Amino acid sequence: GIQVEQSPPDLILQEGANSTLRCNFSDSVNNLQWFHQNPWGQLINLFYIPSGTKQNGRLSATTVATERYSLLYISSSQTTDSGVYFCAVERQGATQGGSEKLVFGKGTKLTVNP
Amino acid sequence: DAGITQSPRYKITETGRQVTLMCHQTWSHSYMFWYRQDLGHGLRLIYYSAAADITDKGEVPDGYVVSRSKTENFPLTLESATRSQTSVYFCASSWTELYGYTFGSGTRLTVV
């Protein structure tokens, strides 16, 4: 199946700093999503971005599908940005049903200190 | 309330018992999903449904049963719970398979 690698695994920032999280994937995709899991366990969808660039406030994401990676940018980080950020992908042309549905990476754990 | 809700939030059950986790969404989303989250394994798909009465296995379906008689509900049943099924279970829904997923708050299940 498709492989999803996220880097870095852990990131510690001071409030106000900027950061870039990376997601590499091993095959062409038709579905790529970024999620934030907050310290209370809630999973929040940040972006649906199989290609191109999107922005939402201090967050933006870019997917370069031809080079098989996606980047999540967090600007002027706040303590409420702490948590784990997941990238999830679905292989384009997936034919094996549920085993190829949205596959999650291991995540990047972000800690923003005041 | 609008949204996607899971119940119960916490559940402790004994090995061998049957337990059902509930998931309800109010958007009439076509697609619904069940994931489990475990340390070291991340989030893995158990089952998904493309519409009422249409379900399919995910990556880790063994020991689980689903049904979807109504669009808004997608219950997950553990037929005979085992300790290896101790996990946090998340339900999600989406308009289509190529659309953002919205997750419920999760159910923390402990099998003793």
Short mmCIF file of C-alpha atoms in Angstrom, two decimals:
data_model
loop_
_atom_site.label_atom_id
_atom_site.label_comp_id
_atom_site.label_asym_id
_atom_site.label_seq_id
_atom_site.Cartn_x
_atom_site.Cartn_y
_atom_site.Cartn_z
CA GLY A 1 0.00 0.00 0.00
CA ILE A 2 0.88 3.66 -0.12
CA GLN A 3 3.50 4.89 2.35
CA VAL A 4 3.12 8.20 4.18
CA GLU A 5 6.08 9.76 5.96
CA GLN A 6 5.82 12.89 8.07
CA SER A 7 8.67 15.00 9.31
CA PRO A 8 9.82 16.05 11.76
CA PRO A 9 8.29 13.62 14.28
CA ASP A 10 8.58 16.19 17.05
CA LEU A 11 8.82 19.97 16.98
CA ILE A 12 9.12 22.42 19.86
CA LEU A 13 8.58 26.13 19.23
CA GLN A 14 8.33 29.35 21.13
CA GLU A 15 5.09 31.23 20.72
CA GLY A 16 5.26 33.50 17.69
CA ALA A 17 7.61 31.29 15.67
CA ASN A 18 6.85 29.91 12.23
CA SER A 19 7.09 26.26 11.23
CA THR A 20 6.85 23.93 8.25
CA LEU A 21 5.64 20.35 8.49
CA ARG A 22 6.28 17.94 5.64
CA CYS A 23 4.39 14.93 4.30
CA ASN A 24 5.95 12.64 1.70
CA PHE A 25 3.95 9.92 0.00
CA SER A 26 4.98 7.04 -2.21
CA ASP A 27 2.37 7.09 -4.99
CA SER A 28 0.03 9.38 -6.89
CA VAL A 29 -2.89 10.53 -4.77
CA ASN A 30 -6.38 11.88 -5.40
CA ASN A 31 -7.09 12.70 -1.78
CA LEU A 32 -4.80 14.40 0.73
CA GLN A 33 -5.94 15.89 3.99
CA TRP A 34 -4.25 17.56 6.96
CA PHE A 35 -5.65 17.14 10.46
CA HIS A 36 -4.83 18.57 13.87
CA GLN A 37 -5.38 16.40 16.92
CA ASN A 38 -5.53 18.66 19.95
CA PRO A 39 -4.32 17.62 23.41
CA TRP A 40 -7.87 16.52 24.28
CA GLY A 41 -7.89 14.07 21.38
CA GLN A 42 -10.24 15.84 19.01
CA LEU A 43 -9.34 15.50 15.31
CA ILE A 44 -9.93 18.65 13.31
CA ASN A 45 -9.79 18.76 9.54
CA LEU A 46 -7.49 21.58 8.44
CA PHE A 47 -7.30 21.14 4.68
CA TYR A 48 -8.48 18.93 1.86
CA ILE A 49 -5.64 19.55 -0.59
CA PRO A 50 -4.78 16.87 -3.18
CA SER A 51 -2.99 19.56 -5.18
CA GLY A 52 -2.31 23.28 -5.12
CA THR A 53 -2.22 25.78 -2.28
CA LYS A 54 -4.79 26.79 0.31
CA GLN A 55 -4.75 29.22 3.20
CA ASN A 56 -6.87 29.51 6.30
CA GLY A 57 -5.79 32.25 8.66
CA ARG A 58 -2.33 31.52 10.03
CA LEU A 59 -2.27 28.10 8.39
CA SER A 60 -1.55 27.32 4.80
CA ALA A 61 -0.80 24.15 2.87
CA THR A 62 0.78 23.29 -0.44
CA THR A 63 0.70 19.96 -2.23
CA VAL A 64 3.05 19.28 -5.13
CA ALA A 65 1.41 16.15 -6.46
CA THR A 66 3.96 15.53 -9.20
CA GLU A 67 6.75 15.42 -6.59
CA ARG A 68 4.67 13.53 -4.03
CA TYR A 69 4.85 15.85 -1.06
CA SER A 70 2.75 18.29 0.89
CA LEU A 71 3.74 21.05 3.28
CA LEU A 72 1.78 22.59 6.13
CA TYR A 73 2.88 26.07 7.21
CA ILE A 74 2.02 27.49 10.60
CA SER A 75 2.81 31.16 11.08
CA SER A 76 2.98 33.10 14.35
CA SER A 77 2.36 29.94 16.33
CA GLN A 78 0.20 30.02 19.45
CA THR A 79 0.02 27.63 22.39
CA THR A 80 -3.35 26.45 21.08
CA ASP A 81 -1.55 25.10 18.00
CA SER A 82 0.01 22.39 20.16
CA GLY A 83 -0.97 18.83 19.37
CA VAL A 84 -0.30 16.28 16.65
CA TYR A 85 -0.61 17.10 12.97
CA PHE A 86 -1.54 14.25 10.65
CA CYS A 87 -1.29 13.97 6.91
CA ALA A 88 -3.59 11.38 5.30
CA VAL A 89 -3.68 10.25 1.68
CA GLU A 90 -5.58 7.98 -0.67
CA ARG A 91 -3.84 6.47 -3.68
CA GLN A 92 -5.13 7.54 -7.06
CA GLY A 93 -6.75 4.63 -8.85
CA ALA A 94 -7.02 2.59 -5.68
CA THR A 95 -8.69 -0.71 -6.47
CA GLN A 96 -8.37 -2.65 -3.22
CA GLY A 97 -11.36 -1.09 -1.52
CA GLY A 98 -11.16 -0.23 2.12
CA SER A 99 -7.55 -1.19 2.60
CA GLU A 100 -6.60 1.72 0.34
CA LYS A 101 -8.94 4.31 1.79
CA LEU A 102 -7.47 7.36 3.54
CA VAL A 103 -4.17 6.24 5.06
CA PHE A 104 -2.68 8.30 7.89
CA GLY A 105 0.94 9.13 8.56
CA LYS A 106 2.40 8.81 12.05
CA GLY A 107 2.07 12.53 12.66
CA THR A 108 4.21 15.45 13.82
CA LYS A 109 3.89 16.33 17.49
CA LEU A 110 4.05 20.11 17.91
CA THR A 111 4.61 21.79 21.24
CA VAL A 112 4.33 25.57 21.40
CA ASN A 113 5.71 27.06 24.59
CA PRO A 114 4.56 30.46 25.91
CA ASP B 1 -27.28 19.34 17.70
CA ALA B 2 -25.71 19.49 14.26
CA GLY B 3 -22.57 17.55 13.61
CA ILE B 4 -21.23 14.09 14.23
CA THR B 5 -21.61 12.53 17.64
CA GLN B 6 -20.24 9.35 19.14
CA SER B 7 -21.48 7.51 22.17
CA PRO B 8 -20.46 6.54 24.71
CA ARG B 9 -17.35 8.68 25.27
CA TYR B 10 -15.86 6.07 27.58
CA LYS B 11 -16.61 2.37 27.93
CA ILE B 12 -15.14 -0.43 30.00
CA THR B 13 -16.19 -3.93 29.09
CA GLU B 14 -15.11 -7.47 29.85
CA THR B 15 -13.44 -9.89 27.51
CA GLY B 16 -15.99 -11.85 25.51
CA ARG B 17 -18.81 -9.36 25.82
CA GLN B 18 -20.53 -7.76 22.87
CA VAL B 19 -20.34 -3.99 22.75
CA THR B 20 -21.72 -1.46 20.28
CA LEU B 21 -20.29 1.97 19.64
CA MET B 22 -22.67 4.49 18.14
CA CYS B 23 -22.07 7.17 15.53
CA HIS B 24 -24.67 9.68 14.36
CA GLN B 25 -24.30 12.53 11.86
CA THR B 26 -26.81 15.21 10.96
CA TRP B 27 -25.45 16.36 7.58
CA SER B 28 -26.73 13.46 5.43
CA HIS B 29 -23.14 12.75 4.42
CA SER B 30 -22.94 9.75 2.11
CA TYR B 31 -19.68 8.36 3.44
CA MET B 32 -19.00 7.24 6.99
CA PHE B 33 -15.89 5.64 8.44
CA TRP B 34 -14.65 3.91 11.58
CA TYR B 35 -10.99 4.27 12.60
CA ARG B 36 -9.12 3.04 15.62
CA GLN B 37 -6.13 4.88 17.08
CA ASP B 38 -3.40 3.03 18.91
CA LEU B 39 0.06 4.06 20.07
CA GLY B 40 2.58 2.79 17.59
CA HIS B 41 0.00 2.10 14.90
CA GLY B 42 -1.60 5.49 14.39
CA LEU B 43 -5.05 5.68 12.85
CA ARG B 44 -6.27 2.62 10.96
CA LEU B 45 -9.51 2.15 9.04
CA ILE B 46 -11.81 -0.59 10.33
CA TYR B 47 -14.87 -0.27 8.06
CA TYR B 48 -16.44 2.33 5.87
CA SER B 49 -19.78 2.90 4.17
CA ALA B 50 -20.51 4.69 0.91
CA ALA B 51 -24.27 4.91 1.51
CA ALA B 52 -27.06 3.24 3.42
CA ASP B 53 -26.82 -0.54 3.12
CA ILE B 54 -23.36 -0.35 1.50
CA THR B 55 -20.38 -1.20 3.67
CA ASP B 56 -16.84 -2.41 3.02
CA LYS B 57 -13.88 -3.60 5.03
CA GLY B 58 -10.94 -1.43 5.84
CA GLU B 59 -7.44 -2.35 6.91
CA VAL B 60 -8.33 -4.02 10.24
CA PRO B 61 -11.91 -5.39 10.10
CA ASP B 62 -11.49 -8.67 12.00
CA GLY B 63 -13.65 -8.91 15.11
CA TYR B 64 -15.90 -6.01 14.12
CA VAL B 65 -19.33 -5.79 12.50
CA VAL B 66 -21.03 -2.71 11.05
CA SER B 67 -24.43 -1.88 9.65
CA ARG B 68 -25.96 1.17 8.05
CA SER B 69 -29.71 0.92 7.75
CA LYS B 70 -30.08 4.72 7.88
CA THR B 71 -27.83 7.34 6.30
CA GLU B 72 -27.26 9.13 9.59
CA ASN B 73 -26.21 6.17 11.74
CA PHE B 74 -23.20 3.87 11.50
CA PRO B 75 -22.85 1.64 14.57
CA LEU B 76 -19.75 -0.48 15.17
CA THR B 77 -20.15 -3.74 17.06
CA LEU B 78 -17.44 -5.80 18.68
CA GLU B 79 -18.99 -9.26 18.68
CA SER B 80 -16.76 -10.74 21.38
CA ALA B 81 -14.42 -8.12 22.79
CA THR B 82 -10.74 -8.93 23.25
CA ARG B 83 -8.02 -6.99 25.09
CA SER B 84 -6.39 -6.20 21.75
CA GLN B 85 -9.47 -4.15 20.91
CA THR B 86 -8.70 -1.71 23.70
CA SER B 87 -8.32 1.51 21.74
CA VAL B 88 -9.75 4.91 20.92
CA TYR B 89 -12.38 4.62 18.20
CA PHE B 90 -13.19 7.49 15.88
CA CYS B 91 -16.11 7.83 13.53
CA ALA B 92 -15.90 10.20 10.56
CA SER B 93 -18.17 11.31 7.75
CA SER B 94 -17.78 12.98 4.36
CA TRP B 95 -19.99 14.19 1.50
CA THR B 96 -18.06 12.12 -1.00
CA GLU B 97 -14.92 9.98 -0.95
CA LEU B 98 -12.94 12.91 -2.34
CA TYR B 99 -13.88 15.49 0.26
CA GLY B 100 -12.73 16.50 3.71
CA TYR B 101 -13.55 14.11 6.53
CA THR B 102 -15.15 15.34 9.76
CA PHE B 103 -14.39 13.29 12.85
CA GLY B 104 -16.42 12.68 15.97
CA SER B 105 -14.95 13.14 19.43
CA GLY B 106 -14.01 9.49 19.82
CA THR B 107 -14.88 6.63 22.17
CA ARG B 108 -12.21 5.34 24.52
CA LEU B 109 -12.85 1.60 24.93
CA THR B 110 -11.08 -0.52 27.51
CA VAL B 111 -11.47 -4.29 27.46
CA VAL B 112 -10.51 -5.95 30.74
#
